[in-house]
Coordinates of C-alpha atoms and ligand atoms in Angstrom, one line a residue:
X1 CA -9.5 18.3 -3.7
X2 CA -9.3 18.4 0.1
X3 CA -6.7 16.2 1.7
X4 CA -7.6 15.7 5.3
X5 CA -5.8 13.9 8.2
X6 CA -8.0 14.9 11.2
X7 CA -11.4 13.6 12.0
X8 CA -12.6 17.0 13.2
X9 CA -11.7 18.6 9.9
X10 CA -13.3 15.8 7.9
X11 CA -16.5 16.3 9.9
X12 CA -16.5 20.0 9.2
X13 CA -16.0 19.5 5.4
X14 CA -18.7 16.7 5.4
X15 CA -21.2 19.2 6.7
X16 CA -21.0 21.3 3.5
X17 CA -21.8 18.3 1.3
X18 CA -25.5 18.0 0.2
X19 CA -27.4 15.0 -1.0
X20 CA -25.4 12.0 -2.3
X21 CA -22.0 11.2 -1.1
X22 CA -20.1 8.2 -2.4
X23 CA -17.3 6.6 -0.4
X24 CA -14.4 4.5 -1.7
X25 CA -12.2 3.0 1.1
X26 CA -8.7 1.9 0.1
X27 CA -5.3 1.0 1.6
X28 CA -3.6 3.0 -1.2
X29 CA -1.1 2.0 -3.8
X30 CA -3.9 2.5 -6.2
X31 CA -4.5 0.7 -9.5
X32 CA -7.3 0.6 -12.0
X33 CA -9.4 -1.6 -9.8
X34 CA -9.5 1.1 -7.1
X35 CA -10.1 3.8 -9.7
X36 CA -13.0 1.9 -11.2
X37 CA -14.8 2.2 -7.8
X38 CA -13.9 5.9 -7.8
X39 CA -15.4 6.2 -11.4
X40 CA -18.6 4.5 -10.4
X41 CA -18.9 6.8 -7.4
X42 CA -18.1 9.9 -9.5
X43 CA -20.8 9.0 -12.0
X44 CA -23.4 8.2 -9.5
X45 CA -23.0 10.9 -6.8
X46 CA -22.6 14.7 -6.2
X47 CA -19.6 14.2 -4.0
X48 CA -16.9 11.5 -3.7
X49 CA -14.8 10.8 -0.6
X50 CA -11.9 8.4 -0.8
X51 CA -9.9 7.1 2.1
X52 CA -6.3 5.8 2.2
X53 CA -5.5 3.9 5.3
X54 CA -3.3 0.8 5.7
X55 CA -5.2 -0.6 8.6
X56 CA -2.8 -2.3 11.1
X57 CA -5.5 -4.2 12.9
X58 CA -6.5 -6.3 9.8
X59 CA -3.0 -7.7 9.4
X60 CA -2.0 -10.8 11.4
X61 CA 1.3 -11.7 13.0
X62 CA 3.9 -12.2 10.3
X63 CA 1.8 -10.6 7.6
X64 CA 3.0 -7.8 5.4
X65 CA 1.8 -4.6 7.2
X66 CA 5.3 -3.1 7.3
X67 CA 6.2 -4.0 3.8
X68 CA 2.7 -3.3 2.3
X69 CA 3.4 -1.0 -0.7
X70 CA 2.8 2.7 -0.2
X71 CA 3.0 5.7 -2.5
X72 CA 0.7 8.5 -1.3
X73 CA 1.9 11.2 -3.7
X74 CA 1.0 9.1 -6.7
X75 CA -2.3 8.0 -5.1
X76 CA -3.3 11.6 -4.5
X77 CA -2.5 12.6 -8.1
X78 CA -4.6 9.7 -9.4
X79 CA -7.5 10.6 -7.1
X80 CA -7.3 14.3 -8.1
X81 CA -7.4 13.3 -11.8
X82 CA -10.4 11.1 -11.1
X83 CA -12.4 14.0 -9.7
X84 CA -12.4 13.0 -6.0
X85 CA -13.6 15.8 -3.7
X86 CA -12.0 14.8 -0.5
X87 CA -9.3 12.3 0.6
X88 CA -9.2 11.2 4.2
X89 CA -5.8 9.8 5.1
X90 CA -5.5 9.5 8.9
X91 CA -2.5 8.1 10.8
X92 CA -2.9 4.9 12.8
X93 CA -2.7 7.1 16.0
X94 CA -5.7 9.1 14.8
X95 CA -7.7 6.0 14.1
X96 CA -6.6 4.1 17.2
X97 CA -5.7 6.6 20.0
X98 CA -4.4 5.2 23.3
X99 CA -7.2 3.6 25.2
X100 CA -9.1 2.5 22.1
X101 CA -11.2 -0.5 23.2
X102 CA -13.9 -1.5 20.7
X103 CA -13.9 -4.4 18.3
X104 CA -16.7 -5.3 15.8
X105 CA -17.0 -9.1 15.6
X106 CA -19.3 -10.7 13.0
X107 CA -20.0 -14.3 13.5
X108 CA -21.0 -16.6 10.7
X109 CA -20.0 -14.9 7.4
X110 CA -16.4 -14.3 8.6
X111 CA -15.9 -18.1 9.1
X112 CA -13.9 -20.1 6.6
X113 CA -12.2 -18.9 3.4
X114 CA -10.2 -15.7 4.2
X115 CA -11.5 -15.8 7.8
X116 CA -10.2 -19.3 8.2
X117 CA -6.8 -18.4 6.8
X118 CA -6.3 -15.0 8.5
X119 CA -7.3 -15.0 12.1
X120 CA -8.7 -11.7 13.3
X121 CA -8.6 -10.2 9.8
X122 CA -12.4 -9.5 9.5
X123 CA -12.6 -8.1 13.1
X124 CA -10.0 -5.5 11.9
X125 CA -11.9 -4.9 8.7
X126 CA -15.3 -4.6 10.2
X127 CA -14.0 -2.3 13.0
X128 CA -12.2 0.1 10.7
X129 CA -15.0 0.2 8.1
X130 CA -17.6 1.0 10.9
X131 CA -15.3 3.8 12.0
X132 CA -14.9 5.1 8.4
X133 CA -18.7 5.0 7.9
X134 CA -19.2 7.0 11.0
X135 CA -16.6 9.5 10.2
X136 CA -17.4 10.1 6.5
X137 CA -21.2 9.4 6.6
X138 CA -21.6 8.3 2.9
X139 CA -25.0 7.7 1.3
X140 CA -23.5 4.9 -0.7
X141 CA -20.2 3.0 -0.2
X142 CA -18.4 1.2 -3.0
X143 CA -16.5 -2.1 -2.6
X144 CA -14.8 -4.4 -5.0
X145 CA -16.0 -7.8 -6.0
X146 CA -12.3 -8.8 -5.8
X147 CA -12.7 -9.1 -2.0
X148 CA -16.1 -10.8 -2.1
X149 CA -16.1 -12.2 1.4
X150 CA -15.2 -8.7 2.7
X151 CA -18.2 -7.4 0.8
X152 CA -20.5 -10.0 2.4
X153 CA -19.0 -9.1 5.9
X154 CA -19.6 -5.4 5.3
X155 CA -23.2 -6.1 4.1
X156 CA -23.8 -7.9 7.4
X157 CA -22.2 -5.0 9.3
X158 CA -24.5 -2.4 7.5
X159 CA -27.6 -4.6 8.2
X160 CA -26.8 -5.5 11.8
X161 CA -25.7 -2.0 13.0
X162 CA -28.3 -0.2 10.9
X163 CA -25.8 2.1 9.0
X164 CA -28.0 4.4 7.0
X165 CA -26.3 3.8 3.6
X166 CA -26.3 1.6 0.5
X167 CA -23.5 -0.5 -0.6
X168 CA -22.5 -1.2 -4.2
X169 CA -20.3 -4.1 -5.3
X170 CA -18.3 -3.4 -8.5
X171 CA -16.8 -5.9 -10.9
X172 CA -13.2 -7.0 -10.5
X173 CA -10.8 -5.2 -12.9
X174 CA -8.3 -7.5 -14.6
X175 CA -5.0 -7.3 -16.5
X176 CA -5.2 -8.1 -20.2
X177 CA -4.4 -11.8 -19.4
X178 CA -7.2 -12.1 -16.8
X179 CA -5.1 -11.6 -13.6
X180 CA -7.2 -9.7 -11.1
X181 CA -5.5 -6.3 -10.3
X182 CA -4.1 -6.2 -6.8
X183 CA -1.6 -4.0 -4.9
X184 CA 0.2 -7.2 -3.9
X185 CA 0.8 -8.2 -7.6
X186 CA 4.1 -6.2 -7.3
X187 CA 5.4 -9.1 -5.1
X188 CA 5.3 -11.5 -8.1
X189 CA 8.5 -12.5 -9.9
X190 CA 8.3 -12.6 -13.7
X191 CA 7.8 -16.4 -13.7
X192 CA 5.2 -16.2 -10.9
X193 CA 3.3 -13.5 -12.8
X194 CA 2.8 -15.9 -15.7
X195 CA 1.5 -18.7 -13.4
X196 CA -0.7 -16.2 -11.5
X197 CA -3.3 -16.3 -14.4
X198 CA -4.2 -19.8 -13.2
X199 CA -6.8 -18.4 -10.8
X200 CA -8.7 -16.7 -13.6
X201 CA -8.3 -19.8 -15.8
X202 CA -9.8 -21.9 -13.0
X203 CA -12.8 -19.5 -12.7
X204 CA -13.4 -19.5 -16.4
X205 CA -13.2 -23.3 -16.7
X206 CA -15.6 -23.8 -13.9
X207 CA -17.9 -21.0 -15.2
X208 CA -18.0 -22.6 -18.6
X209 CA -19.0 -26.0 -17.1
X210 CA -21.7 -24.2 -15.1
X211 CA -23.0 -22.4 -18.2
X212 CA -23.0 -25.7 -20.0
X213 CA -25.4 -27.0 -17.4
X214 CA -23.3 -28.6 -14.7
X215 CA -25.0 -28.1 -11.3
X216 CA -23.2 -30.5 -9.1
X217 CA -21.1 -28.4 -6.6
X218 CA -18.5 -31.1 -6.0
X219 CA -17.9 -31.5 -9.8
X220 CA -17.6 -27.7 -10.2
X221 CA -15.2 -27.4 -7.2
X222 CA -13.1 -30.3 -8.7
X223 CA -12.8 -28.5 -12.0
X224 CA -11.3 -25.4 -10.3
X225 CA -9.0 -27.6 -8.1
X226 CA -7.7 -29.6 -11.0
X227 CA -7.0 -26.4 -13.0
X228 CA -4.9 -25.0 -10.1
X229 CA -3.2 -28.3 -9.4
X230 CA -1.9 -28.5 -13.0
X231 CA 0.0 -25.2 -12.5
X232 CA 3.4 -26.1 -10.9
X233 CA 4.1 -22.8 -9.1
X234 CA 0.6 -22.5 -7.6
X235 CA -0.5 -24.0 -4.2
X236 CA -4.2 -24.0 -3.7
X237 CA -5.5 -22.8 -0.3
X238 CA -9.2 -23.3 -0.9
X239 CA -12.0 -23.5 -3.5
X240 CA -15.4 -22.3 -2.2
X241 CA -18.8 -22.5 -3.8
X242 CA -21.1 -20.5 -1.5
X243 CA -24.7 -19.3 -1.4
X244 CA -24.7 -15.5 -2.0
X245 CA -27.1 -14.8 0.9
X246 CA -26.0 -17.2 3.7
X247 CA -22.4 -17.5 2.5
X248 CA -22.6 -21.2 3.5
X249 CA -21.0 -23.8 1.2
X250 CA -23.4 -25.3 -1.2
X251 CA -23.8 -29.0 -0.7
X252 CA -26.6 -30.1 -3.0
X253 CA -27.6 -29.4 -6.7
X254 CA -27.2 -25.7 -7.4
X255 CA -30.5 -23.8 -7.8
X256 CA -29.6 -20.2 -7.1
X257 CA -26.7 -18.0 -8.1
X258 CA -23.5 -18.9 -6.3
X259 CA -20.1 -17.3 -5.5
X260 CA -17.1 -19.3 -6.6
X261 CA -14.0 -18.1 -4.8
X262 CA -10.3 -19.3 -4.8
X263 CA -7.2 -18.5 -2.9
X264 CA -3.8 -19.8 -4.0
X265 CA -0.2 -19.1 -3.2
X266 CA 1.9 -18.3 -6.3
X267 CA 5.4 -18.1 -5.0
X268 CA 5.4 -15.8 -1.9
X269 CA 2.1 -13.9 -2.5
X270 CA -1.2 -15.3 -1.8
X271 CA -3.7 -14.4 -4.5
X272 CA -7.6 -14.3 -4.4
X273 CA -10.1 -14.4 -7.1
X274 CA -13.8 -15.1 -7.5
X275 CA -16.8 -14.9 -9.8
X276 CA -20.6 -15.3 -9.6
X277 CA -22.1 -18.3 -11.4
X278 CA -23.7 -17.9 -13.9
X279 CA -20.8 -15.8 -15.4
X280 CA -23.4 -13.3 -16.8
X281 CA -24.0 -11.9 -13.3
X282 CA -20.5 -10.4 -12.9
X283 CA -21.6 -6.8 -13.4
X284 CA -22.2 -3.7 -11.2
X285 CA -26.0 -4.2 -10.9
X286 CA -26.2 -8.0 -10.3
X287 CA -23.2 -8.0 -8.0
X288 CA -24.7 -5.2 -5.9
X289 CA -28.1 -6.9 -5.8
X290 CA -26.6 -10.2 -4.7
X291 CA -23.7 -9.1 -2.5
X292 CA -24.5 -5.5 -1.6
X293 CA -27.2 -3.4 0.1
X294 CA -29.8 -1.7 -2.1
Ligands
AMP301 P1 -7.6 -2.4 -0.9 O1 -6.8 -1.2 -1.1 O2 -6.9 -3.7 -1.3 O3 -8.2 -2.5 0.5 O4 -8.9 -2.3 -1.8 C1 -9.8 -1.2 -1.7 C2 -11.0 -1.5 -2.5 O5 -10.7 -1.7 -3.8 C3 -11.8 -2.8 -2.0 O6 -13.2 -2.5 -2.0 C4 -11.4 -3.8 -3.0 O7 -12.3 -4.9 -3.1 C5 -11.3 -3.0 -4.2 N1 -10.5 -3.6 -5.2 C6 -9.2 -4.1 -5.1 N2 -8.8 -4.7 -6.2 C7 -9.8 -4.6 -7.1 C8 -9.9 -5.0 -8.5 N3 -9.0 -5.6 -9.1 N4 -11.1 -4.6 -9.1 C9 -12.1 -3.9 -8.5 N5 -12.0 -3.6 -7.2 C10 -10.8 -3.9 -6.5

């Protein structure tokens, strides 16, 4: 496995890769969610490139950039075991040299939800992902359903800037009790960790109502809200029920698949979760068809 810090060296190695190259971008501190993306990429491609970069520009003032968990030695061992061919792990100085000036701004799909709560977050994400696409030149890039709005933003980036690649969206990996895996789960105290399953419970309760025939978006949002409100340690940020193509909130009777997403603070950490409705669509193929680029 090549471990590369410099862009010139990465480009040199990339030249030797033929046909299909899968890319998995991460901020490190890897868990089974990240590794599931690597496994899909390993199964579906000749070559796998992974990146580890805690991108400073997607963290806002007062967010956890400095304290974001890091353990590159463990990460590299996991990626090696998973059969990754090349890991690109640049320093911030390599990605943002002095006199760096370009920002990628995406208008509509960055509004609201995570975009509403974290100003500038998606400008940072779109800019770094555009750079990583240009540096690594994948034929297919793998992203997690866990960050569904990010997937929709990157879908827009790929379409608008004509990146010559496909994008797969892979199902959220969960702990045994349903909590979505996240590098930030380490911030949860034992008590908060128990309450944190409320996001998954809210998705399930809403999904079951949908699968039983409920199509009124306000009724479905209310089911998710009430489930979170009943959990004393959880503070709901938002419940969103959005069209998978426009990413606008659904206002009238639901006719097409929709994305239900939630964010809630459980103690200090802010947690995210989401699912497609109907629940049967939360698999690699349907997620990629509805949220990715074929
Ligand atoms: P991050 O390191 O948080 O930037 O995540 C890197 C990639 O892993 C992103 O595409 C995430 O959506 C994806 N990811 C994070 N958590 C999970 C999870 N629990 N299941 C599947 N993919 C995930």
